[in-house]
XYZ file of C-alpha atoms in Angstrom:
556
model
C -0.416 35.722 -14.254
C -0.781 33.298 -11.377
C -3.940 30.995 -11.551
C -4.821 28.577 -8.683
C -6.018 24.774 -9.440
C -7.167 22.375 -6.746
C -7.051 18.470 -6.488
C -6.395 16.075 -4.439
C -3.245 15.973 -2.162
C -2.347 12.630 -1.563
C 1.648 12.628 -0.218
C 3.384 15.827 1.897
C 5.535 18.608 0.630
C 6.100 21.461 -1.707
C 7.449 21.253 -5.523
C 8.649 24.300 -7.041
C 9.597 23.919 -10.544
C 9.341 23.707 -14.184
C 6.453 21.131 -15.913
C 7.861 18.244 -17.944
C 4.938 15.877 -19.373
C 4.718 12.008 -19.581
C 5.911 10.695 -22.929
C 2.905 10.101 -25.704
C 0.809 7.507 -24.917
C 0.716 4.260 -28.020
C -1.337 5.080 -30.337
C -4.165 3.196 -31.382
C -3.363 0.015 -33.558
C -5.217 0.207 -37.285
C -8.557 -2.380 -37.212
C -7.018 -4.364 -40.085
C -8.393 -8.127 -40.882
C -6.287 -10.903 -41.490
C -6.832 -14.240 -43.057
C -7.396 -16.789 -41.379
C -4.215 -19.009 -41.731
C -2.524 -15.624 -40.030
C -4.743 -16.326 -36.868
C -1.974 -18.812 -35.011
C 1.225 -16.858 -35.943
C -0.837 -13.403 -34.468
C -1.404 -15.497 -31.513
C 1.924 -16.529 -31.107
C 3.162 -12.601 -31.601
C 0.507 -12.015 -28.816
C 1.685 -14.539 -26.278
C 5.146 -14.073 -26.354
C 4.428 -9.973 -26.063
C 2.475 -10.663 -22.886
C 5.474 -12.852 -21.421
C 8.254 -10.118 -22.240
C 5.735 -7.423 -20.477
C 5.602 -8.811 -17.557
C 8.904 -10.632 -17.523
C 10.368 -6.519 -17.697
C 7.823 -5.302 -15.176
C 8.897 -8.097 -12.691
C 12.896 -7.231 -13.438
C 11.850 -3.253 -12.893
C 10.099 -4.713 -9.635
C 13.204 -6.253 -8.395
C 15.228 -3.336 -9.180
C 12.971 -1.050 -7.116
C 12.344 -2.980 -4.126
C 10.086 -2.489 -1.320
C 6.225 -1.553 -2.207
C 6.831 -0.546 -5.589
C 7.808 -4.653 -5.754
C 4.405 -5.573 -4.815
C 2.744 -3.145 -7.659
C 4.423 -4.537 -10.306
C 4.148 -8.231 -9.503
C 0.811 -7.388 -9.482
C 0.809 -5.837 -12.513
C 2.888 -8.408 -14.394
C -0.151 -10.648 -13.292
C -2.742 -8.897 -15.026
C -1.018 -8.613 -18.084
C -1.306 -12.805 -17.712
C -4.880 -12.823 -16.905
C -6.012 -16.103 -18.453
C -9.582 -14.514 -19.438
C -7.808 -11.923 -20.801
C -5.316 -13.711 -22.696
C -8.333 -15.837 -23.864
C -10.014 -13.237 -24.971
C -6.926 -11.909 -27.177
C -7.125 -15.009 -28.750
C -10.673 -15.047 -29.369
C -10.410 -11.540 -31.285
C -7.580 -12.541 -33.180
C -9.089 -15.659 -34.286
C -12.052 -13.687 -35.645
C -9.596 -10.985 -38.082
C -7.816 -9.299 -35.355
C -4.378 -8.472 -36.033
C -2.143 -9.667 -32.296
C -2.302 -5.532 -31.450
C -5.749 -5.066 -32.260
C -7.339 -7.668 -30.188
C -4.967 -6.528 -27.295
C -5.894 -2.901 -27.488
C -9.517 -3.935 -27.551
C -9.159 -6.919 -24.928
C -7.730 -4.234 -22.673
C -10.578 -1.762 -23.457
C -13.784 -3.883 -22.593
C -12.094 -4.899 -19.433
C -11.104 -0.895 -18.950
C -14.507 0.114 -19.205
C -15.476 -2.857 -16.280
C -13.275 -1.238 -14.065
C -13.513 2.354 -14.944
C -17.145 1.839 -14.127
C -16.592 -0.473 -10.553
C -16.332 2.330 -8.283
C -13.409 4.417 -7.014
C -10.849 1.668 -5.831
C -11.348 -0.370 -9.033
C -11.077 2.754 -10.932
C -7.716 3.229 -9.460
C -6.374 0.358 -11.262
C -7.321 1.835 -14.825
C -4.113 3.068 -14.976
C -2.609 0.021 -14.186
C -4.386 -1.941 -17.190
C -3.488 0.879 -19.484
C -0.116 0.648 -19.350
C 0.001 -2.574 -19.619
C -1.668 -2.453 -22.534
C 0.473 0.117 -23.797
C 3.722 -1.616 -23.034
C 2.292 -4.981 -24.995
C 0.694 -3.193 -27.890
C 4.353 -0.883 -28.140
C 6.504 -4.219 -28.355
C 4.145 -5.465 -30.827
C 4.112 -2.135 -32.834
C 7.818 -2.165 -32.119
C 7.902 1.434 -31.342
C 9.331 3.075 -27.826
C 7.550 2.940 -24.811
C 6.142 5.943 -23.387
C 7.393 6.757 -20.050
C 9.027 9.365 -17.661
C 10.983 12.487 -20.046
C 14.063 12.599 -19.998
C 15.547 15.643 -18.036
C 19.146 17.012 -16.531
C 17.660 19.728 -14.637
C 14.801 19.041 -11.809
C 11.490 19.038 -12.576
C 7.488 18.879 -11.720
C 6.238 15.516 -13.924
C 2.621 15.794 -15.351
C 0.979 13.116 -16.750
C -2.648 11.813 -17.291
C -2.200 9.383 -14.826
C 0.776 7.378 -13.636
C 1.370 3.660 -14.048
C 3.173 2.142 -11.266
C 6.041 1.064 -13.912
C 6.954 4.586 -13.978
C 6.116 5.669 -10.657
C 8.339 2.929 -8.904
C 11.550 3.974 -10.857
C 11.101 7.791 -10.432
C 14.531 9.461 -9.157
C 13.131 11.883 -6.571
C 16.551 13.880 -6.612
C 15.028 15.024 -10.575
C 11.037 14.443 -9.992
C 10.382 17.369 -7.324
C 6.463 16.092 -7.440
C 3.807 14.861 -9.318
C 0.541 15.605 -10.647
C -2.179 13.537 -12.698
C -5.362 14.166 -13.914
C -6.544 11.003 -12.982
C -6.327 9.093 -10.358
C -7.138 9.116 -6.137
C -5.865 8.857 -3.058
C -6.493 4.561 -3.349
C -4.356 4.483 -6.701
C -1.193 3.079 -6.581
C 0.204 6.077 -8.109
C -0.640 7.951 -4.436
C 0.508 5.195 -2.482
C 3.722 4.791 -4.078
C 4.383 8.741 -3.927
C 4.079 8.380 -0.200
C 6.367 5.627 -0.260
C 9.236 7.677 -2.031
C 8.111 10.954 -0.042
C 7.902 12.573 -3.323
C 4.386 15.226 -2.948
C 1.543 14.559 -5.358
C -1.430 15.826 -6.230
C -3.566 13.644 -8.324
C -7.494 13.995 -9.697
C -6.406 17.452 -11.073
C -8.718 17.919 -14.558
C -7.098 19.771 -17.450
C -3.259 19.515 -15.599
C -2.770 18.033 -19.328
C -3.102 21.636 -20.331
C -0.401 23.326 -18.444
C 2.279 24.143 -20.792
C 5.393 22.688 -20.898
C 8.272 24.586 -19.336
C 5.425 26.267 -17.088
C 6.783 27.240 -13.643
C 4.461 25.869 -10.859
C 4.472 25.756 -7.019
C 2.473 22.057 -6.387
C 1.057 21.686 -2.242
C 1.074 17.782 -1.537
C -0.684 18.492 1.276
C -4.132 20.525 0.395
C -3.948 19.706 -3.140
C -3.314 23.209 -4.434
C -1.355 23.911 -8.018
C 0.071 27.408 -8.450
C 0.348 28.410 -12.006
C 3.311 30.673 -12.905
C 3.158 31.825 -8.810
C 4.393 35.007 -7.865
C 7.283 35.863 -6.466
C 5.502 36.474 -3.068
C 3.646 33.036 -3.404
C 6.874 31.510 -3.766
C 8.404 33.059 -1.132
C 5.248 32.042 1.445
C 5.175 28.671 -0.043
C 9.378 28.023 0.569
C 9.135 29.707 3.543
C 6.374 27.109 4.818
C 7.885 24.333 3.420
C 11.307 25.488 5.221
C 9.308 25.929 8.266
C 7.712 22.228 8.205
C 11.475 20.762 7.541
C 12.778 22.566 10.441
C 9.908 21.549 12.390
C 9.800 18.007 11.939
C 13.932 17.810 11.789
C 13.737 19.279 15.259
C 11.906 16.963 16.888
C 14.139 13.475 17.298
C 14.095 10.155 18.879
C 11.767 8.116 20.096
C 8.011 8.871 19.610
C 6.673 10.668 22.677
C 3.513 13.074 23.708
C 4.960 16.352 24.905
C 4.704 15.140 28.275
C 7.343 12.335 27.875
C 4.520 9.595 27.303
C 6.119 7.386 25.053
C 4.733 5.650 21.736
C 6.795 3.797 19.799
C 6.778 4.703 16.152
C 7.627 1.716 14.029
C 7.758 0.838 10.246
C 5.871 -1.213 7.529
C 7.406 -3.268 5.625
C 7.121 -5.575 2.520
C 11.005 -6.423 2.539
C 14.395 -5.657 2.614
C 13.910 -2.775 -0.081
C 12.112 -1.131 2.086
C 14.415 -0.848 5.066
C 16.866 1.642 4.373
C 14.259 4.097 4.105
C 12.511 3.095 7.416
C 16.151 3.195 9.013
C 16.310 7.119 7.196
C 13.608 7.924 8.643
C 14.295 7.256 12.512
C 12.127 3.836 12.924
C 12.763 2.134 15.994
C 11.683 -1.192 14.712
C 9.194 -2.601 12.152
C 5.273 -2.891 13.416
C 4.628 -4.651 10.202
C 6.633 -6.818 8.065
C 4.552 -8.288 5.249
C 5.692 -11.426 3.646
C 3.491 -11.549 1.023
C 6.387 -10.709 -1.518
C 8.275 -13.916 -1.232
C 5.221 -16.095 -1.972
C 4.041 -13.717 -5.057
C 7.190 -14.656 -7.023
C 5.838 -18.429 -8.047
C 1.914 -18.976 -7.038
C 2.049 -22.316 -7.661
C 4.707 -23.281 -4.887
C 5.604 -21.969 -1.265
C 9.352 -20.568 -1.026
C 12.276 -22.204 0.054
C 13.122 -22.126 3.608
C 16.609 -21.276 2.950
C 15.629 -18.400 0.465
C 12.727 -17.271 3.427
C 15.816 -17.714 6.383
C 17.798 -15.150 3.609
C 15.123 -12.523 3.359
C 14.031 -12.368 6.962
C 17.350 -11.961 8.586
C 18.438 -8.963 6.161
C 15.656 -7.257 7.972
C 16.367 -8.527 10.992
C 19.508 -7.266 11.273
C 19.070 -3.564 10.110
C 17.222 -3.353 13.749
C 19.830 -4.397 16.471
C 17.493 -4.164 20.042
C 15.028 -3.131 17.618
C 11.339 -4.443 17.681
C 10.409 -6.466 14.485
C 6.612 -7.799 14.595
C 6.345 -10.202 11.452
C 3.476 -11.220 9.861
C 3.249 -15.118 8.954
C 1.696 -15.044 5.157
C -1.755 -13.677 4.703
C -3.197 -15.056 1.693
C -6.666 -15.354 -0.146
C -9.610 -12.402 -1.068
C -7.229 -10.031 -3.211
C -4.202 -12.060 -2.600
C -4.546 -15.498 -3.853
C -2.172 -18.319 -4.050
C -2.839 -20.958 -6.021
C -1.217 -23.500 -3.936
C -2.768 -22.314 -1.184
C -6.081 -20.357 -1.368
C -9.158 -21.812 -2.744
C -9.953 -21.399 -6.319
C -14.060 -20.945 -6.117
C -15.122 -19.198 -2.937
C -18.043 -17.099 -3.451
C -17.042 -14.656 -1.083
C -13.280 -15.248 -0.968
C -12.988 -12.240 1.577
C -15.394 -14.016 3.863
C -13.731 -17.208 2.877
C -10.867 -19.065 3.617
C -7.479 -16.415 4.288
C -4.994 -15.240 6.395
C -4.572 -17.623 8.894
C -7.182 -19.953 7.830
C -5.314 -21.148 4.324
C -2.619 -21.484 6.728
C -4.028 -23.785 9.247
C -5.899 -25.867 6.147
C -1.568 -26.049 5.141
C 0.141 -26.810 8.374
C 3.708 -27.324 6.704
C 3.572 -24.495 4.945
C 2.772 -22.161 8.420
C 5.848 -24.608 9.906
C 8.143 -23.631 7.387
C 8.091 -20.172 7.822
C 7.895 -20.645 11.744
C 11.088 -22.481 10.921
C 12.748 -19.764 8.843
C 11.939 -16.959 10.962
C 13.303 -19.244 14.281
C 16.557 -19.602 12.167
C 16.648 -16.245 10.598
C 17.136 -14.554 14.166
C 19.302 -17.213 15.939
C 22.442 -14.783 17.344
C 20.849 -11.516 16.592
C 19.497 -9.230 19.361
C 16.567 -8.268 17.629
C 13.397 -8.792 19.697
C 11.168 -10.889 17.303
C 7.392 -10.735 17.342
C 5.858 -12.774 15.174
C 1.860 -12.831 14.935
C -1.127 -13.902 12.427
C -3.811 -12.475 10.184
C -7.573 -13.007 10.351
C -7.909 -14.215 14.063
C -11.644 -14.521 14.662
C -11.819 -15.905 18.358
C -9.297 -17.517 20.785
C -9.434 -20.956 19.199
C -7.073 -19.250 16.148
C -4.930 -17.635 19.041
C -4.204 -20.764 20.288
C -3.510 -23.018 17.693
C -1.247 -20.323 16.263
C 0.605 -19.891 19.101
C 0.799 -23.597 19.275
C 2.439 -24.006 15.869
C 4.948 -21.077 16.931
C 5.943 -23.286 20.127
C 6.631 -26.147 18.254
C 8.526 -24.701 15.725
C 10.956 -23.954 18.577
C 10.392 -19.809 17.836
C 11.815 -17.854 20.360
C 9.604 -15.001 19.882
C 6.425 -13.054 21.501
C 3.085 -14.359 19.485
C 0.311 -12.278 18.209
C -2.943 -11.794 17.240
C -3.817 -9.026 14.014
C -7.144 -7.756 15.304
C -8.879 -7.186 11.470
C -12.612 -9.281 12.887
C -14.900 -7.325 14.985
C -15.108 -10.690 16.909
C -11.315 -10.398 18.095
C -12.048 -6.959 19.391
C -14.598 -7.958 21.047
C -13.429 -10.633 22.770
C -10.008 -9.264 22.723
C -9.375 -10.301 26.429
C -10.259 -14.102 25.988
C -7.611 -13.995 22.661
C -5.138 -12.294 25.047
C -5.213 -15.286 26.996
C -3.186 -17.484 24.309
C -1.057 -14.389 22.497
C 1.379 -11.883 24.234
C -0.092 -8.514 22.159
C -2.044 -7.269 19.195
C -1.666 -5.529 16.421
C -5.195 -3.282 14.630
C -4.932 -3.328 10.941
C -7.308 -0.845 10.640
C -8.156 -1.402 6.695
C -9.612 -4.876 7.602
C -10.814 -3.846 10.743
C -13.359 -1.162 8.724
C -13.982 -3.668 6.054
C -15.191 -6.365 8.065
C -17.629 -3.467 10.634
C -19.197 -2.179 8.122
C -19.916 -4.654 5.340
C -17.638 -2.707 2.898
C -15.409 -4.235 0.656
C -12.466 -2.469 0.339
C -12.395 -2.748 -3.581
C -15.568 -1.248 -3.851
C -15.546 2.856 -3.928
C -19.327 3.304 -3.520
C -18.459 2.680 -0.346
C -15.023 4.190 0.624
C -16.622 6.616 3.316
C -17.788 3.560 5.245
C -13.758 2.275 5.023
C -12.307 5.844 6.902
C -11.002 5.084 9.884
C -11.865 8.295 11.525
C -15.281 6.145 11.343
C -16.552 6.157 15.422
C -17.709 2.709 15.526
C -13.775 2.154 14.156
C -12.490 4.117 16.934
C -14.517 2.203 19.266
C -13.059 -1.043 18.310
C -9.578 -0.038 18.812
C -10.859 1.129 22.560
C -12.275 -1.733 23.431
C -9.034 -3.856 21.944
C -6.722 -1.552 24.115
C -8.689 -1.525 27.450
C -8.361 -5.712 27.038
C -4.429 -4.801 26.806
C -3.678 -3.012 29.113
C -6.045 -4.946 31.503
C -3.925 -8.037 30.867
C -0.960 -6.216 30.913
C 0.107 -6.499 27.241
C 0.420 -4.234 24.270
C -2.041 -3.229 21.682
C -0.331 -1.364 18.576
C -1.710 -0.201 15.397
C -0.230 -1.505 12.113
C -2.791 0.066 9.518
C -2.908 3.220 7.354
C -4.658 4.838 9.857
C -1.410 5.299 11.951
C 0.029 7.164 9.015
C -2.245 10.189 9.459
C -0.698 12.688 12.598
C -4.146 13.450 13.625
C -5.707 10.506 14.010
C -2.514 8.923 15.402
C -2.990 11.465 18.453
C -6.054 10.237 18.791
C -5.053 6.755 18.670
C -2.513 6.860 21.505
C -5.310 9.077 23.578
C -6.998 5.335 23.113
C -4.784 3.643 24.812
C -2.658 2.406 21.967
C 1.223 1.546 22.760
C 2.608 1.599 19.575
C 2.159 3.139 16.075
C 3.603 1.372 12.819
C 3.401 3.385 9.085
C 4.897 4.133 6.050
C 8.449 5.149 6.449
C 8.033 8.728 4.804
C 4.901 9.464 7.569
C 7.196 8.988 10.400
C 8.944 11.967 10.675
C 5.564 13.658 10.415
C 3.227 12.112 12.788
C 6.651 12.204 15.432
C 6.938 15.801 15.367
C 2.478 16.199 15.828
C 2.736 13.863 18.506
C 5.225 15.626 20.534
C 3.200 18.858 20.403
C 0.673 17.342 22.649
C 0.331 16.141 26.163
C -1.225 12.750 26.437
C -4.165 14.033 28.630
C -4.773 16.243 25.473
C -4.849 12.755 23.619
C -7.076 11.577 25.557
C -9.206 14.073 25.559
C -9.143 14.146 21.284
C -10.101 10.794 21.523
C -13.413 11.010 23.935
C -14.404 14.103 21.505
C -13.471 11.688 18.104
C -15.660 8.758 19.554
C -18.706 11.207 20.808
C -19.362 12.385 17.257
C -21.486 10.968 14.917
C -19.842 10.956 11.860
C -16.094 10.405 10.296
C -15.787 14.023 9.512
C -17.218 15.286 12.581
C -14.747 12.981 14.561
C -11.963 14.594 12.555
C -13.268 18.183 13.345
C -13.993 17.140 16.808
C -10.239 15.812 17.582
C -8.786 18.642 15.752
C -10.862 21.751 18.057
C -9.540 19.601 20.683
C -6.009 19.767 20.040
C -5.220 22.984 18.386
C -6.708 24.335 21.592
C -9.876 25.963 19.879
């Protein structure tokens, strides 16, 4: 009999298919004591388990590529936590046996996150399987991880730890759902990353049988339980019609009316470009270069391994656009070469291009690198910088770009209230900007982005938001230069309707969102943008922005 479920839809499509589950989680090590003289040798057994954990997590990083990189660096950095590690040690020195004092290491500093709001939570799953993977090579016993399967197949699991997540083969996994979990969790953005759908935050999806046929919606977070034949046949008919849709619609982003708005990729390196290429990019919007520093915190790359990585994306975009982002380090993404160690408030602190203007040769090296990576190609290099408060950072960053000898256009991230403000005056030293619209919320409204007690201040359907990014393209296209947006907020087909009705030139996203804010786009004229966007920014409210934008352009 078919039963409906609801969660949370976090990545496009339909899945049709039968349930496998996740593999047993460890089980919980035995609370045995040990004598004393046992203490060093468990600490050893500890230590070295950590270092093969994340020494596999970093290999399964490299072999995935792209975002899924970035996650499990990450990850292979918490399971090295010095105050974790420490306080291993500290348990075992006191009786624990080496898997004991991880297991309940992992859980006091579990139970800190579980209880630190919705992004924190996020990461739970995260922790857990690291602790899993370090307690199983202690216990010896086989990891738990994706099932093994021949035929295709809906995966359900608790939750999902990005080890698993980043190495799922989408031609077997038709889509995902967890228990757990939310639309922050890596486990959502990765499934948006492979274009695999998801629904996540689904209680008692543990309980659906295995071998159970279900029809999953990645987009309004509806689970059909053994669906009948005439659900089936609605759903795969409205999945069909949605392929057919968005595989009609080609080429360039444009409004209906022939306006055009160039849809562009993110980036965090070469893994991720054949998929932008797939997908019908006509440049990259964002290239993140985080993931070359993340590999050794203590030192800056080479300049010959940077010149390597830049140019392989470089050239997948012949007369293509590329806007790279020189490194943007500190709050959640320290260096410990180059961010300060005891900030209060590191995300009010010293990052992005701050850390780099405190290191001028490590800024001129990548100048340097990116000069050398495009010499011959006929790629149109932009290159710009993160955290620009005010026109003094415009200019000495466009400085450093000149005399670096970078033939390129210079930018200016707008992420500070201040540069939208006074977007005009930084326009004066930079060639265009670029919204990240994550920042750009964090910084308006006084709300961290870690912190989920206050996620609804951080949607960018937020009017003050929208305000910002109106006031940052009127200074554009007043000085006659462009004004794209390079945040999440581009990767919803909505709200990127609304954002060209703004007045912004170009829209930059995950890879697998292209296709789908390309074909909303071209249903619409550009007047009827416009006019989304005056009803979006007269509302009061996120949600009555939304509603406001949508009456506007479905015609109601």
């Amino acid at each position: 009999m078919e039963t409906t479920l609801r969660g949370v839809g976090v990545s496009h499509g339909v899945a049709i298919g039968e349930v496998r589950h996740m593999g047993t989680a460890v089980l919980e090590p035995p609370a045995k004591q040990i004598p004393a003289e046992e203490a060093e040798r468990e600490q050893g057994r500890a230590r070295q388990a950590v270092e093969a954990v994340a020494a596999d997590l970093i290999a399964r990083g490299n072999l995935a590529g792209g975002e899924a990189q970035h996650v499990l660096e990450a990850q292979a950095m918490m399971a090295q936590d010095p105050e974790l590690i420490a306080d291993v040690e500290r348990r075992i020195a006191v009786g624990s046996t080496a898997e004991r004092g991880v297991y309940d290491a992992f859980a006091a500093y579990r139970a800190l996150l579980a209880n630190a709001g919705e992004y924190l939570a996020g990461r739970v799953a995260d922790l857990d399987d690291v602790r899993n993977r370090i307690v199983a090579r202690l216990l010896g016993v086989p990891m738990p991880g994706v099932p093994d399967s021949d035929e295709p197949y809906v995966l359900i699991a608790r939750d999902l730890a990005p080890a698993d997540t980043a190495l799922l083969d989408p031609t077997l996994v038709l889509g995902f759902v967890t228990e757990e979990g939310g639309p922050t969790s890596h486990s959502a953005i990765l499934a948006r990353a492979l274009g695999v759908p998801a629904v996540v935050a689904l209680p008692g999806a543990g309980e659906i049988a295995e071998g159970t046929v279900v029809a999953v919606d990645g987009s309004t977070g509806e689970i059909f339980v053994e669906p009948s034949p005439e659900k089936r046949a609605e759903m795969e008919s409205a999945s069909a019609a949605r392929k057919a849709a968005l595989s009609a619609v080609t080429g360039p982003g444009a409004t209906s009316d022939g306006h055009k708005v160039p849809l562009l990729a993110n980036v965090g390196g070469p893994g991720d470009v054949p998929a932008a290429v797939e997908a019908g990019a006509e440049g990259v919007g964002l290239f993140r270069t985080e993931f070359l520093f993340l590999d050794d915190s203590k030192q800056a790359p080479s300049e010959e391994k940077q010149i390597a990585a830049y140019r392989a994306v470089l050239e997948a975009f012949p007369e293509g656009r590329v806007v790279v982002r020189v490194l943007d380090a500190g709050a959640d993404k320290p260096l410990e070469f180059l961010t300060p160690a005891d900030e209060p408030n590191p995300a009010l602190g010293v990052r992005g291009l701050r850390s780099l203007l405190d290191h001028p040769d490590v800024l001129r090296t990548q100048l340097t690198a990116l000069a050398r990576a495009a010499e011959g190609l006929p790629v149109y290099l932009e290159v710009m910088a993160p955290m620009v408060a005010d026109r003094a950072d415009a200019k000495a960053f466009a400085d450093a770009c000149r005399e670096a000898g970078l033939q390129a256009k210079f930018g200016a991230m707008v992420e500070i209230p201040s540069a939208a403000l006074r977007a005009r005056s930084i326009l004066q030293e930079v060639e265009f900007l670029s919204l990240g619209t994550n920042d750009l919320a964090q910084y308006t409204f006084a709300a961290d982005r870690q912190v989920g007690a206050v996620s609804r201040l951080q949607d960018p359907w937020q009017p003050a938001l929208l305000d910002l990014v109106a006031l940052s393209a009127d200074a554009a296209r007043a000085e006659g230069k462009s004004c794209g947006v390079c945040g999440e907020a581009a990767s919803d087909p909505l709200l990127a309707c609304v954002l060209t009705g703004l007045g912004v030139t170009s829209l930059s996203m995950g890879a697998a969102s292209i296709p789908y804010v390309r074909a909303t786009l071209a249903k619409h004229t550009l007047a009827q943008c416009e006019r989304a966007a005056s009803a979006a920014r007269a509302a009061d409210s996120a949600e009555e922005a939304r509603l406001a934008a949508q009456a506007v352009l479905s015609g109601e």
